[in-house]
Amino acid sequence: MNDLGGNGLRAHRRTRLAAGCAAVLTVVAGLGVRAVLCGEFAKCAGDALYTVLLYALLVLAVPRVRPGRAALLAAALSWAVELFQLTGLPDAWGRHSTLARLVLGSTFNPPDLLWYLVGAGCAGLLHRLLRTSRVAAAGGAEAA
């Protein structure tokens, strides 16, 4: 059994706060990209940001998740949703629900699979960099 001390709880709270902020910023960025830009770039950016949002939500739910595992899970969930579009159900549901259309998309598009990997990779890299810098800063503070 893992008993978190005060420092562990504070670290989890900071991680959850950062993940929550990242999720909100990702939604704003995704909606902004779609509102301001059009064409293929906006679509690809939206696909990548979809996976970044899933990544942030995973870290929010499980703050101890490692960046590599979170990236794999976010990409896998994105791929699962994309492959689910092959059934036609998301398209049908999306005609009646804006939320369903936003969450599930509508039609399968093979290049989306690549952009989900890009989003997961970028989120994982940023997470790893932030974790490394936080650990280095904590180590430096303890040594002082």
PDB file of N, CA and C in Angstrom, residues 13 17 22 27 31 33 42-43 65 68 80-81 89 100 102 107 116 122 129 134-136 143:
ATOM      1  N   ARG A  13      -1.925  17.299  -6.164  1.00  0.00           N
ATOM      2  CA  ARG A  13      -2.819  18.444  -6.367  1.00  0.00           C
ATOM      3  C   ARG A  13      -2.263  19.373  -7.445  1.00  0.00           C
ATOM      4  N   LEU A  17      -4.048  20.160 -10.919  1.00  0.00           N
ATOM      5  CA  LEU A  17      -4.337  21.549 -11.295  1.00  0.00           C
ATOM      6  C   LEU A  17      -3.747  21.860 -12.664  1.00  0.00           C
ATOM      7  N   ALA A  22      -4.449  22.532 -18.420  1.00  0.00           N
ATOM      8  CA  ALA A  22      -4.060  22.089 -19.766  1.00  0.00           C
ATOM      9  C   ALA A  22      -5.282  21.635 -20.561  1.00  0.00           C
ATOM     10  N   VAL A  27      -8.983  22.758 -25.025  1.00  0.00           N
ATOM     11  CA  VAL A  27     -10.313  22.969 -25.614  1.00  0.00           C
ATOM     12  C   VAL A  27     -10.384  24.346 -26.269  1.00  0.00           C
ATOM     13  N   LEU A  31     -10.996  24.898 -30.266  1.00  0.00           N
ATOM     14  CA  LEU A  31     -12.109  25.699 -30.782  1.00  0.00           C
ATOM     15  C   LEU A  31     -11.583  26.928 -31.530  1.00  0.00           C
ATOM     16  N   VAL A  33      -8.651  27.230 -33.121  1.00  0.00           N
ATOM     17  CA  VAL A  33      -8.084  26.817 -34.408  1.00  0.00           C
ATOM     18  C   VAL A  33      -9.192  26.630 -35.434  1.00  0.00           C
ATOM     19  N   ALA A  42      -6.170  23.224 -40.046  1.00  0.00           N
ATOM     20  CA  ALA A  42      -7.086  23.291 -38.911  1.00  0.00           C
ATOM     21  C   ALA A  42      -7.561  21.889 -38.523  1.00  0.00           C
ATOM     22  N   LYS A  43      -7.836  21.066 -39.513  1.00  0.00           N
ATOM     23  CA  LYS A  43      -8.301  19.704 -39.235  1.00  0.00           C
ATOM     24  C   LYS A  43      -7.209  18.884 -38.548  1.00  0.00           C
ATOM     25  N   VAL A  65       0.477   8.872 -13.407  1.00  0.00           N
ATOM     26  CA  VAL A  65       0.748   8.186 -14.666  1.00  0.00           C
ATOM     27  C   VAL A  65       2.036   8.747 -15.287  1.00  0.00           C
ATOM     28  N   GLY A  68       5.044   8.310 -20.833  1.00  0.00           N
ATOM     29  CA  GLY A  68       4.977   7.319 -21.906  1.00  0.00           C
ATOM     30  C   GLY A  68       3.679   6.535 -21.886  1.00  0.00           C
ATOM     31  N   ALA A  80      -9.233   4.243 -30.987  1.00  0.00           N
ATOM     32  CA  ALA A  80     -10.474   3.491 -30.764  1.00  0.00           C
ATOM     33  C   ALA A  80     -11.686   4.296 -31.232  1.00  0.00           C
ATOM     34  N   VAL A  81     -11.705   5.581 -30.913  1.00  0.00           N
ATOM     35  CA  VAL A  81     -12.816   6.432 -31.355  1.00  0.00           C
ATOM     36  C   VAL A  81     -12.828   6.523 -32.874  1.00  0.00           C
ATOM     37  N   LEU A  89     -22.136   4.602 -36.398  1.00  0.00           N
ATOM     38  CA  LEU A  89     -22.897   5.083 -35.246  1.00  0.00           C
ATOM     39  C   LEU A  89     -22.543   6.517 -34.844  1.00  0.00           C
ATOM     40  N   ALA A 100     -22.112  14.666 -29.157  1.00  0.00           N
ATOM     41  CA  ALA A 100     -21.667  13.402 -29.764  1.00  0.00           C
ATOM     42  C   ALA A 100     -20.762  13.676 -30.960  1.00  0.00           C
ATOM     43  N   LEU A 102     -18.859  16.324 -31.439  1.00  0.00           N
ATOM     44  CA  LEU A 102     -17.576  16.841 -30.965  1.00  0.00           C
ATOM     45  C   LEU A 102     -16.704  15.748 -30.353  1.00  0.00           C
ATOM     46  N   THR A 107     -16.871  10.581 -39.445  1.00  0.00           N
ATOM     47  CA  THR A 107     -16.448   9.600 -40.447  1.00  0.00           C
ATOM     48  C   THR A 107     -14.977   9.250 -40.278  1.00  0.00           C
ATOM     49  N   TYR A 116      -3.206  11.828 -34.344  1.00  0.00           N
ATOM     50  CA  TYR A 116      -3.395  11.438 -32.949  1.00  0.00           C
ATOM     51  C   TYR A 116      -2.047  11.067 -32.322  1.00  0.00           C
ATOM     52  N   CYS A 122       3.592  14.853 -28.595  1.00  0.00           N
ATOM     53  CA  CYS A 122       3.876  16.211 -28.108  1.00  0.00           C
ATOM     54  C   CYS A 122       3.475  16.361 -26.640  1.00  0.00           C
ATOM     55  N   LEU A 129       9.214  16.690 -19.957  1.00  0.00           N
ATOM     56  CA  LEU A 129      10.077  17.857 -19.705  1.00  0.00           C
ATOM     57  C   LEU A 129       9.671  18.569 -18.417  1.00  0.00           C
ATOM     58  N   ARG A 134      10.750  19.755 -12.774  1.00  0.00           N
ATOM     59  CA  ARG A 134      10.234  19.836 -11.405  1.00  0.00           C
ATOM     60  C   ARG A 134      11.097  19.006 -10.458  1.00  0.00           C
ATOM     61  N   VAL A 135      11.485  17.815 -10.899  1.00  0.00           N
ATOM     62  CA  VAL A 135      12.332  16.955 -10.066  1.00  0.00           C
ATOM     63  C   VAL A 135      13.700  17.595  -9.878  1.00  0.00           C
ATOM     64  N   ALA A 136      14.243  18.184 -10.943  1.00  0.00           N
ATOM     65  CA  ALA A 136      15.547  18.845 -10.832  1.00  0.00           C
ATOM     66  C   ALA A 136      15.477  20.024  -9.885  1.00  0.00           C
ATOM     67  N   ALA A 143      19.277  20.117  -1.932  1.00  0.00           N
ATOM     68  CA  ALA A 143      20.730  20.127  -1.784  1.00  0.00           C
ATOM     69  C   ALA A 143      21.222  21.440  -1.173  1.00  0.00           C
TER      70      ALA A 143
END
